[in-house]
Coordinates of C-alpha atoms (C1' of nucleotides) in Angstrom, one line a residue:
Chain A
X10 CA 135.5 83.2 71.1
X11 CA 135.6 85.2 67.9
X12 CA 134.1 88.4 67.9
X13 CA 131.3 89.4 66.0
X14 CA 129.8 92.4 64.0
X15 CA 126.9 93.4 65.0
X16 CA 124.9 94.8 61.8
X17 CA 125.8 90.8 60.5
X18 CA 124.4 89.4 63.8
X19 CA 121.3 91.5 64.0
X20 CA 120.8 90.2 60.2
X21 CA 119.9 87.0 61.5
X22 CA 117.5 87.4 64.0
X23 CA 113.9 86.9 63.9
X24 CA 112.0 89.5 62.9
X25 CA 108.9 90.1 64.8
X26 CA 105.8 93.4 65.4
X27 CA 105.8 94.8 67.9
X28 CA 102.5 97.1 68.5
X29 CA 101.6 99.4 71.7
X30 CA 98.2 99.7 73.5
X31 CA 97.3 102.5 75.7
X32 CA 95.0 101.6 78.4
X33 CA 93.8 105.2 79.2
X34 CA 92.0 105.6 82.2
X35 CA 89.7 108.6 83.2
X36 CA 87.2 109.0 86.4
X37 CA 83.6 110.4 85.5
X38 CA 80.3 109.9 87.6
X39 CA 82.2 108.4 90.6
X40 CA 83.3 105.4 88.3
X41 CA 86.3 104.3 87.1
X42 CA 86.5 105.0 83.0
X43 CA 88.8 103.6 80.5
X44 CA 89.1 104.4 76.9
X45 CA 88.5 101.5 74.2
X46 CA 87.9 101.6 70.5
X47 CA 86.0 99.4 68.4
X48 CA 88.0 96.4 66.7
X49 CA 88.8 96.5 63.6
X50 CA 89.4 92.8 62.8
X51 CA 86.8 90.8 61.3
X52 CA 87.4 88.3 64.0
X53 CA 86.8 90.6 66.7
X54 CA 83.9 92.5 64.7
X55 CA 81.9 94.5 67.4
X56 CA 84.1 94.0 70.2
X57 CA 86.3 96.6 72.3
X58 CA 90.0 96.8 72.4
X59 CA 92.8 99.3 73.7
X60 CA 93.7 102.1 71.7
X61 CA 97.0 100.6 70.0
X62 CA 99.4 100.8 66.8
X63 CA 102.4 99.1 65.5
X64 CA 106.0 100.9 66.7
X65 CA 107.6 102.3 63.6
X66 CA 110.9 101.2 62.4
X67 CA 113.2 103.6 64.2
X68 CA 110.3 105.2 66.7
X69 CA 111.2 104.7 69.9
X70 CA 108.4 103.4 71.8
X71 CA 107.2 105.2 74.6
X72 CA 107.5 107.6 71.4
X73 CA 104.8 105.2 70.1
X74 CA 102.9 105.3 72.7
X75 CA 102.6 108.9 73.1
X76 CA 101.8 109.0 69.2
X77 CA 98.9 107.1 69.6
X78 CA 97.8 109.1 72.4
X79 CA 97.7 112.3 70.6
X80 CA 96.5 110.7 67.3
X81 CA 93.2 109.4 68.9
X82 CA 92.3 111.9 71.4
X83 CA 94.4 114.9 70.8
X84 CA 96.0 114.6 74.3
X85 CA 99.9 115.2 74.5
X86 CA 101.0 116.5 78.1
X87 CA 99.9 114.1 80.5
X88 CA 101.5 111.3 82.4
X89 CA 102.1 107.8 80.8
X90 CA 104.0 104.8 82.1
X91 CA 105.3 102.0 80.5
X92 CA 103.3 99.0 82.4
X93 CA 104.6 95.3 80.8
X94 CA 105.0 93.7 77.6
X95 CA 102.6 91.0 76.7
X96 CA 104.2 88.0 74.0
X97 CA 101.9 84.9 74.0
X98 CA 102.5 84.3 70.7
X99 CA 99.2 83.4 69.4
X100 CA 97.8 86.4 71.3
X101 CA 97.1 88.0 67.6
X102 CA 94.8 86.8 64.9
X103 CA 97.0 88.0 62.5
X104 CA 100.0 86.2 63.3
X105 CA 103.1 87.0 65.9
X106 CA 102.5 90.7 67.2
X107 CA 104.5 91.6 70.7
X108 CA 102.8 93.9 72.5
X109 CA 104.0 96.6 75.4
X110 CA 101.2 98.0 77.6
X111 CA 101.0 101.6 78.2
X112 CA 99.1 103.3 81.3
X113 CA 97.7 106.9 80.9
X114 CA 95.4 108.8 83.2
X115 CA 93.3 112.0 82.0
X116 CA 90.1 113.9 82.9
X117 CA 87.8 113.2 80.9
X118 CA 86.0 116.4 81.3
X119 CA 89.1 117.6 79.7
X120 CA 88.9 116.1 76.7
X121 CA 85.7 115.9 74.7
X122 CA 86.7 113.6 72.4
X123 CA 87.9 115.0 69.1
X124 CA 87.1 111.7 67.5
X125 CA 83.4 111.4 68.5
X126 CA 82.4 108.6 65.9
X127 CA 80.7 106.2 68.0
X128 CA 84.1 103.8 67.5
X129 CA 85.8 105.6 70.8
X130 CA 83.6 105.4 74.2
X131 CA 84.6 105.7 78.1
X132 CA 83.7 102.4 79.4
X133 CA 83.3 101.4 83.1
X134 CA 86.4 99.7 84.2
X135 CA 84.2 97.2 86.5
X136 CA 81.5 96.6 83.6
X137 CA 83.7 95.3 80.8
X138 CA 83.4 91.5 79.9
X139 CA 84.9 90.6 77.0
X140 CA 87.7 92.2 75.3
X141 CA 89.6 91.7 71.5
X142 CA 92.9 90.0 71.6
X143 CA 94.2 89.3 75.0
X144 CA 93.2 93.2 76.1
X145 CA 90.6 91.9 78.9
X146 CA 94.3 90.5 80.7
X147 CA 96.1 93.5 79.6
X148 CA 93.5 95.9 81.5
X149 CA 93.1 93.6 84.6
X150 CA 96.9 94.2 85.0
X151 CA 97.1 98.1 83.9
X152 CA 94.2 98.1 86.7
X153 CA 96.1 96.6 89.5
X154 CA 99.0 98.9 88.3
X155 CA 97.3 101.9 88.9
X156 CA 95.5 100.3 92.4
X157 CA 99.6 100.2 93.6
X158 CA 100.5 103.7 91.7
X159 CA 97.8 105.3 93.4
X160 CA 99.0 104.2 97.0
X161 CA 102.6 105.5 96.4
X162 CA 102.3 108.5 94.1
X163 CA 99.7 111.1 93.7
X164 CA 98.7 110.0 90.3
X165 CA 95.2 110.9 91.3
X166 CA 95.4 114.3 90.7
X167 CA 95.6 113.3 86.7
X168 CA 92.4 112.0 86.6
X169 CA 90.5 115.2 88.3
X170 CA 89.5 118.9 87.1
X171 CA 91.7 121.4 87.7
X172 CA 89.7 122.0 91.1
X173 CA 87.9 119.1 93.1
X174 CA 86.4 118.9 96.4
X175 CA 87.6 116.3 99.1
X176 CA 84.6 114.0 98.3
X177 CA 85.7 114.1 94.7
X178 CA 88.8 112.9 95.9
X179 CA 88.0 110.1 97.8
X180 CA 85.6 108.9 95.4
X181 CA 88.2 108.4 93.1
X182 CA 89.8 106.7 95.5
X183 CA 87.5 104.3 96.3
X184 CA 86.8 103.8 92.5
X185 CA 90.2 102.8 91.5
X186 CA 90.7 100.4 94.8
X187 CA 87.3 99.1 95.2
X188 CA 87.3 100.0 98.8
X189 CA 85.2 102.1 101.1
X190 CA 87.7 104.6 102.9
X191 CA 86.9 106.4 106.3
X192 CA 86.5 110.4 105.3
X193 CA 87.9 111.5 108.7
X194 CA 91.2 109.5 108.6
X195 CA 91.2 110.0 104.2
X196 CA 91.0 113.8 105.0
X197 CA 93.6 113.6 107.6
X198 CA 96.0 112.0 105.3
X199 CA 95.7 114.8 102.5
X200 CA 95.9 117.4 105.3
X201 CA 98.9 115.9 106.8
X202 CA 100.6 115.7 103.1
X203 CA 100.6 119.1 102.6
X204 CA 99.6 118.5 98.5
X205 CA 96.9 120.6 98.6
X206 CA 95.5 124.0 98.1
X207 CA 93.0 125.8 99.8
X208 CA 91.1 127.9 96.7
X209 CA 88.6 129.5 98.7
X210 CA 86.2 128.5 96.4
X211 CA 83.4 126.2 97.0
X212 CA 81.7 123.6 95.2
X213 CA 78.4 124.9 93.0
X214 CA 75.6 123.3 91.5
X215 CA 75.4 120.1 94.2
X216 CA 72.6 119.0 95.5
X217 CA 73.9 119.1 99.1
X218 CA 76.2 121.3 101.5
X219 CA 78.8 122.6 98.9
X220 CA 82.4 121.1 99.5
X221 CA 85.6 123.3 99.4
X222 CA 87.9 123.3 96.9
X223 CA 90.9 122.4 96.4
X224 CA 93.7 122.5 93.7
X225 CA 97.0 119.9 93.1
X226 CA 100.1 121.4 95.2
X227 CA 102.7 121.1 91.8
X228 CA 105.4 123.1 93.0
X229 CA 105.4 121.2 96.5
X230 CA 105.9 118.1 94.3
X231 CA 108.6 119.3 92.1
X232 CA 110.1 119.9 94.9
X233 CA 110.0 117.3 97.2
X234 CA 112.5 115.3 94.6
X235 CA 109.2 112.8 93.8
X236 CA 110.3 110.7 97.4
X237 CA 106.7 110.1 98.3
X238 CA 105.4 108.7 101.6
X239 CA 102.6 106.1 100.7
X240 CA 99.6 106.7 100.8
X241 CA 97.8 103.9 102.7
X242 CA 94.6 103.4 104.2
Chain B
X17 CA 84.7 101.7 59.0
X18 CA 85.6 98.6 57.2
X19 CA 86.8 95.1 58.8
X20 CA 90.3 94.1 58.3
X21 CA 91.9 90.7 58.1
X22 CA 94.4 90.3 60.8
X23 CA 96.8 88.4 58.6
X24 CA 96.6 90.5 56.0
X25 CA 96.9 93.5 58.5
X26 CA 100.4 92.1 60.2
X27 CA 101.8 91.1 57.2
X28 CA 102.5 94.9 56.5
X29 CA 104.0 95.6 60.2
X30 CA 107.4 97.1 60.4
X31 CA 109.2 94.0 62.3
X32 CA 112.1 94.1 64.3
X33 CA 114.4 91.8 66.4
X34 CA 113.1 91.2 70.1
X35 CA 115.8 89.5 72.5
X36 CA 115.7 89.1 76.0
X37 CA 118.5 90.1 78.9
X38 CA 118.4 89.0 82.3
X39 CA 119.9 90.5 85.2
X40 CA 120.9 87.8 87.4
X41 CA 121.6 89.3 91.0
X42 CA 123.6 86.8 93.3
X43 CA 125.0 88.1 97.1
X44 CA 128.5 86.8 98.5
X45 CA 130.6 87.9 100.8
X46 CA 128.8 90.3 101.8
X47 CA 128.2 92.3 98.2
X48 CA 125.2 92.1 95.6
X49 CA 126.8 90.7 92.4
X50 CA 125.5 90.4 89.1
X51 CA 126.1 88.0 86.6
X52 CA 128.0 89.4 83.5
X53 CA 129.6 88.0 80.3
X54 CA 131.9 89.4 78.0
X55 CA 130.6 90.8 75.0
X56 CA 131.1 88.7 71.7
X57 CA 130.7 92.2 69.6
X58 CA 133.6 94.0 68.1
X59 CA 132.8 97.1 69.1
X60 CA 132.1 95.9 72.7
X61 CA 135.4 93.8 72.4
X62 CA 136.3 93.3 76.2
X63 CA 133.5 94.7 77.9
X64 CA 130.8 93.5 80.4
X65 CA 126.9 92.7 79.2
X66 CA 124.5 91.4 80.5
X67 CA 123.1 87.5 79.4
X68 CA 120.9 87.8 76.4
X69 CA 119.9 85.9 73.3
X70 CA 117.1 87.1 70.8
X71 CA 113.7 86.0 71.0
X72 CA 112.8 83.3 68.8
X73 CA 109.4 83.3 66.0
X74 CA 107.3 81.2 68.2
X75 CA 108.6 81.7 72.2
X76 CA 107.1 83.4 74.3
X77 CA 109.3 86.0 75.7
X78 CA 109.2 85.0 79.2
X79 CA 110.5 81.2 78.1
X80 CA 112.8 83.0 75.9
X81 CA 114.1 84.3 79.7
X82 CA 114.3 81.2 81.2
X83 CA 115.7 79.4 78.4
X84 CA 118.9 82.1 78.7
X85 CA 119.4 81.4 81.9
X86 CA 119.3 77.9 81.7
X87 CA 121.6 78.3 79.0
X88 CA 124.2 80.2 81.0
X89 CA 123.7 79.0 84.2
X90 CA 122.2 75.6 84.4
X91 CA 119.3 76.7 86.8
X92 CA 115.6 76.1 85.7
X93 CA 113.4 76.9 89.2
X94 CA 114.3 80.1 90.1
X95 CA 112.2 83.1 90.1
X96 CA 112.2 85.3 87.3
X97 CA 110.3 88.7 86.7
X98 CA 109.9 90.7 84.2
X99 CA 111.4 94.2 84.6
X100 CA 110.7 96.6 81.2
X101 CA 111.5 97.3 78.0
X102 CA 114.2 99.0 76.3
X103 CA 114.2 100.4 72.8
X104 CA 116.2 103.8 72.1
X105 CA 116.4 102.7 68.5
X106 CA 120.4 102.9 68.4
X107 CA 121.0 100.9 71.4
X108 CA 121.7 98.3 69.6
X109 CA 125.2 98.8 67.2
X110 CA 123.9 96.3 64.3
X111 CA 120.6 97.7 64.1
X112 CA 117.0 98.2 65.7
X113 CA 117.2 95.8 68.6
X114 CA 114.5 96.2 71.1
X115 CA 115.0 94.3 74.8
X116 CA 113.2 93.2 77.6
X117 CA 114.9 93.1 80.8
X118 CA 114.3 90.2 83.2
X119 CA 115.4 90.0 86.7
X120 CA 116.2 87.0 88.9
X121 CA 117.7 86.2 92.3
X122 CA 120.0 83.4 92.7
X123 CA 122.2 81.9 95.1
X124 CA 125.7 81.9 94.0
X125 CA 126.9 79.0 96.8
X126 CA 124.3 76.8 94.8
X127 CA 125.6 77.1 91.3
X128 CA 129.5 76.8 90.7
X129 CA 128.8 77.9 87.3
X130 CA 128.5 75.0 85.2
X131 CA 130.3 77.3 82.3
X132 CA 133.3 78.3 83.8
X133 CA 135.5 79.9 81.1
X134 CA 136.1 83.1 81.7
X135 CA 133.6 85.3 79.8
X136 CA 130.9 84.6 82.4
X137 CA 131.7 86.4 85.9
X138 CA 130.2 87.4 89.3
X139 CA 130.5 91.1 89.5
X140 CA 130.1 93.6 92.5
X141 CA 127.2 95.9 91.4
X142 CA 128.8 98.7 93.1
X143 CA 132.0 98.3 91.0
X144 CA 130.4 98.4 87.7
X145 CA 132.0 101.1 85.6
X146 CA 131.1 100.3 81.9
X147 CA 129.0 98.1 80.2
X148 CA 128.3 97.4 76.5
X149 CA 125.0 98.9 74.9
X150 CA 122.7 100.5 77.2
X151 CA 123.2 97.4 80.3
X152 CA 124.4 99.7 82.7
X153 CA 120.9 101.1 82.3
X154 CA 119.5 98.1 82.4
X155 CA 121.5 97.2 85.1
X156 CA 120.6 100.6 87.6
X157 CA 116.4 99.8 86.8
X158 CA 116.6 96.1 87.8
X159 CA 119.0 97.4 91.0
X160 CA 115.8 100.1 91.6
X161 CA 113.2 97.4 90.8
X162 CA 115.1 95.0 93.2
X163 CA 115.2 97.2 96.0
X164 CA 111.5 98.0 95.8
X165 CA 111.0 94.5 95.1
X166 CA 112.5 93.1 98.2
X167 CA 110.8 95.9 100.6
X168 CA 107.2 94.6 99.7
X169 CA 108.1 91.0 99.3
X170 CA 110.7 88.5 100.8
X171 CA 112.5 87.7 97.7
X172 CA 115.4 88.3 99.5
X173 CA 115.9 83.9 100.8
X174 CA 116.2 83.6 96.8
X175 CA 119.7 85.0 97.3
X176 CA 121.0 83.2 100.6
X177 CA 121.9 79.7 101.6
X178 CA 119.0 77.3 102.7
X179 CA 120.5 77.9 106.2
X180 CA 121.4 81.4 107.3
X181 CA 121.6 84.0 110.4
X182 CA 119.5 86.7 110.6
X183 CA 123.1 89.0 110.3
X184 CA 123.2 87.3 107.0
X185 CA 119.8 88.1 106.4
X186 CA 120.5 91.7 107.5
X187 CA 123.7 91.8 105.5
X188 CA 121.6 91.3 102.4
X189 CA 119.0 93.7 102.7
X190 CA 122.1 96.7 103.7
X191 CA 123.6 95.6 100.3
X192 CA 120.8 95.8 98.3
X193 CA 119.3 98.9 99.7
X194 CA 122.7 100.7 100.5
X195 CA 121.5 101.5 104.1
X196 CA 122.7 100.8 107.1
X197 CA 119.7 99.3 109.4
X198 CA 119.8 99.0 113.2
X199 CA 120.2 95.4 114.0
X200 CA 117.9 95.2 116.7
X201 CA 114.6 96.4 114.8
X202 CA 115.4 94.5 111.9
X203 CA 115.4 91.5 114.2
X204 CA 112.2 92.6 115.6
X205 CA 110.6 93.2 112.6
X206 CA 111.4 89.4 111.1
X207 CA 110.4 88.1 114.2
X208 CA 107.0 89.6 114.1
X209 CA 106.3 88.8 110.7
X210 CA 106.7 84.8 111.7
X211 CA 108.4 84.0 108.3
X212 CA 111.9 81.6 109.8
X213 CA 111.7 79.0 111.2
X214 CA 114.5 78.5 114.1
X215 CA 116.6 75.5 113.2
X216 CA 118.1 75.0 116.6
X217 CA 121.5 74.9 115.0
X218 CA 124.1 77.9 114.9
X219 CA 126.7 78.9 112.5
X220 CA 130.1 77.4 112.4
X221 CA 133.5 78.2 111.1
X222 CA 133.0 81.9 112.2
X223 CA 135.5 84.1 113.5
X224 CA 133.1 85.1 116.4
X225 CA 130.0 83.8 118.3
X226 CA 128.2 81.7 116.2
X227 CA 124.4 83.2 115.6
X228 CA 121.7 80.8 115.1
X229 CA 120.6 79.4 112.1
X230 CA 117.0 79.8 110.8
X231 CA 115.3 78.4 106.9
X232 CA 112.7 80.3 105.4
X233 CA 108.8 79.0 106.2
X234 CA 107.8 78.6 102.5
X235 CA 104.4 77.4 103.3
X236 CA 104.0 80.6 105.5
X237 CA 104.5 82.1 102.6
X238 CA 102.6 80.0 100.5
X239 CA 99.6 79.8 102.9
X240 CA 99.1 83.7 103.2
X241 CA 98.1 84.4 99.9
X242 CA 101.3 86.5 98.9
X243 CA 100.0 89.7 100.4
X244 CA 102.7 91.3 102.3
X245 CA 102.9 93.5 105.0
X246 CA 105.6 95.8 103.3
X247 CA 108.8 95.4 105.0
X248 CA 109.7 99.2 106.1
X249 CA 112.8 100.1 108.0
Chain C
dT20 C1' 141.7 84.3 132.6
dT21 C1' 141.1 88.4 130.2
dT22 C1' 139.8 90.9 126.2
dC23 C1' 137.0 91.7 122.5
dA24 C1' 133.7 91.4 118.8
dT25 C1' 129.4 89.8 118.0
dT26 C1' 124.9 87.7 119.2
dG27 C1' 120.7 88.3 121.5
dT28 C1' 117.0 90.8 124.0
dG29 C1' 114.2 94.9 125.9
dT30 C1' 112.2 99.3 126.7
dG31 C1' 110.3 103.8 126.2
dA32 C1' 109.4 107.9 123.1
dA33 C1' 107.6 109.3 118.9
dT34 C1' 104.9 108.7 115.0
dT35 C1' 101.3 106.7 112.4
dT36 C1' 97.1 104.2 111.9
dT37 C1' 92.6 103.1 113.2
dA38 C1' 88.0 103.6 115.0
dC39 C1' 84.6 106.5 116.1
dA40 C1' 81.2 111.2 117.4
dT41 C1' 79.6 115.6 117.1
dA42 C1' 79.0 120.3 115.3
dA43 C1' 78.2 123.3 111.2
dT44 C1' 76.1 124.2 106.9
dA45 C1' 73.3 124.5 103.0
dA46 C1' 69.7 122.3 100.3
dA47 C1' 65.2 120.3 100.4
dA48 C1' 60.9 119.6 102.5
dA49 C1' 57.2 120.9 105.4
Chain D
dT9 C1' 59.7 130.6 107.7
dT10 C1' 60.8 126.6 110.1
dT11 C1' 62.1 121.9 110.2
dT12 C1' 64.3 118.0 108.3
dT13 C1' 68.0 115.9 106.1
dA14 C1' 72.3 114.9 103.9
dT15 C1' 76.7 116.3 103.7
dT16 C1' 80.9 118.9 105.0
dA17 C1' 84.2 119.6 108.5
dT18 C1' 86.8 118.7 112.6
dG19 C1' 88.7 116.2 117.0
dT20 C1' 90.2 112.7 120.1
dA21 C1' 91.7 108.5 122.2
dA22 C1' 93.3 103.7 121.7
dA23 C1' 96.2 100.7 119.1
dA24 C1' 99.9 99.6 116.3
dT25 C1' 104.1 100.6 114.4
dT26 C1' 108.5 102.8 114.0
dC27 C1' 112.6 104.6 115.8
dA28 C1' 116.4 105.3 118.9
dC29 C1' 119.1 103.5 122.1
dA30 C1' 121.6 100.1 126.2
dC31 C1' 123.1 96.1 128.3
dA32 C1' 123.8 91.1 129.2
dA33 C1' 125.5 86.6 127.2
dT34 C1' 128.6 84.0 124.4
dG35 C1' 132.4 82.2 122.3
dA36 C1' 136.8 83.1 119.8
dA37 C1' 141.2 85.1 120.3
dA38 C1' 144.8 87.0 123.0

DNA sequence: TTTCATTGTGTGAATTTTACATAATAAAAA
DNA sequence: TTTTTATTATGTAAAATTCACACAATGAAA
């Protein structure tokens, strides 16, 4: 076999886009959020779609993905996974565009959006029918991501003010897996964990028996080399 | 906001080559191998890479997969997952190349390699020093995503005989996972879980008491719906 | 026939999961 | 002010799972 050069070799191979979309999630009102942008397209005029953009020539691209983060809601330190890459090649209107799904989690009390045109909105993950492009499949499978993250890492955290109650918790818990959760053995859990931090402080302005709260146990993360024991329940 | 044309839109995306590479992991004599082939690049002249082609206009990526390791290998119905993408935008010596890695399990007693010059080779995992581009990367996140892989499902019969003992069996999973596990829990624990099927026949041609021979009970697996009780040791 | 390595099975302690009940507290209602 | 009500907060026992470990049975090799 002779050998080749690679700059001559590249030359010839099929070109192709390659685009990112951000499926951001966020937890508001005891529900499930994620972050979706009006369409562009004439094709998909009026409907929803992931916050995405076309990789640059030499951007790398989780580089990308972070870009388009921080380009449409000013966000730039938070935690963001590369989920799966999505190819069906008529997926796009517009022709052949390869597409790699990005997973982000934020409070949304955190962020009020910068962009508040009425093109950005927080939708409810489980009230979402119909999506642009193939982004309906794209967030099914970003969902069940985060259902399988949220059982072995405590991605939760991410999604939740600074300082959050147990119930606060739970509910996000319950929002993101669909499941009702016993608050005895969910409490347990967290106690036996160790992750969180007694403030002190309890919850105001609720209309009931104020909860205490708590804060997210960083250091105890760092530390513990990120070898998590899963959460089940 | 105005309505764009998709065409119009896509036409003016940056484009770059996709290709594909596929980690092919195979167990024998006791070690996990992996399925390497020389490089055909000068600058790679004489080391190890994984089996990739680029991705053509109209395939779908995962076919593009498939069609590689058919290519190489012969073998069409095997399972094959998608691992992640790689795209540091030099990783790639003739220009912007960006990958997605796919993983699959194979049994090397089933596939004398068709091709059987000597560019394409079974290599120990553990003995992998150098590799051309970024595959030793590539390599090390398929190895991680194996051994999570085969902890939450039983991928693991992909890699033996249609016949095997359980020390086989046991063999495998130490390999993979680099442990050693106590023989008679890991017994236990596949006995509970119902999934072989006792063949009533034993091993032969061992240096040693022959162990019994069981087959995997595909429509066990079939039947319950592919949610697994994660196998823990 | 003896030795030896390996298969095959069991058992009890420790840990984790699961199911469930009651007391304490603060807001809301009477 | 008192009572009601919803919610927080905690405990406990049974069941299931994990973990650590020991011994008998078998067949090859000596």
């Amino acid at each position: 076999m002779s050998l080749k050069n690679g700059a001559t070799l590249v030359a010839q191979y099929p070109k192709m886009p390659i685009t990112v979309d951000c499926v951001i999630f966020g937890f508001d009102d005891n529900e499930l959020k994620v972050l979706l942008i009006r369409s562009d397209l004439e094709k998909y005029q009026g409907m929803w779609s992931l916050l995405g953009d076309v990789v640059q020539e030499t951007e790398e691209i989780d580089a990308a993905a972070y870009r388009v983060l921080d380009q449409r809601t000013g966000m730039t330190d938070i935690y963001l996974d590369q989920v799966r890459t999505f190819s069906r090649p008529n997926r796009h209107p517009g022709g052949r565009v390869v597409t790699i799904a990005y997973c982000s989690l934020l409070n949304i009390k955190h962020h009020s959006l910068k962009i508040t045109d009425n093109e950005l909105h927080w939708h409810s993950v489980s009230s979402i029918a119909e999506m642009a492009f193939d982004h309906k499949e794209i967030l099914i499978t970003c969902h069940e991501w985060l259902q399988k993250m949220i059982q072995e890492n405590p991605v939760g955290f991410n999604l939740l003010p600074d300082k959050f109650s147990l119930r606060e918790l739970q509910n996000l818990y319950e929002a993101i897996l669909g499941i009702e959760l016993d608050r005895r053995n969910f409490r347990k859990k967290f106690a036996t964990m160790n992750l969180l931090i007694d403030l002190d402080e309890m919850e105001e302005d609720v209309p009931h028996r104020p909860g205490k709260l708590y804060k997210f146990n960083f250091e105890k993360y760092n530390k513990s080399n990120r070898k998590w024991v899963g959460i089940d329940f």
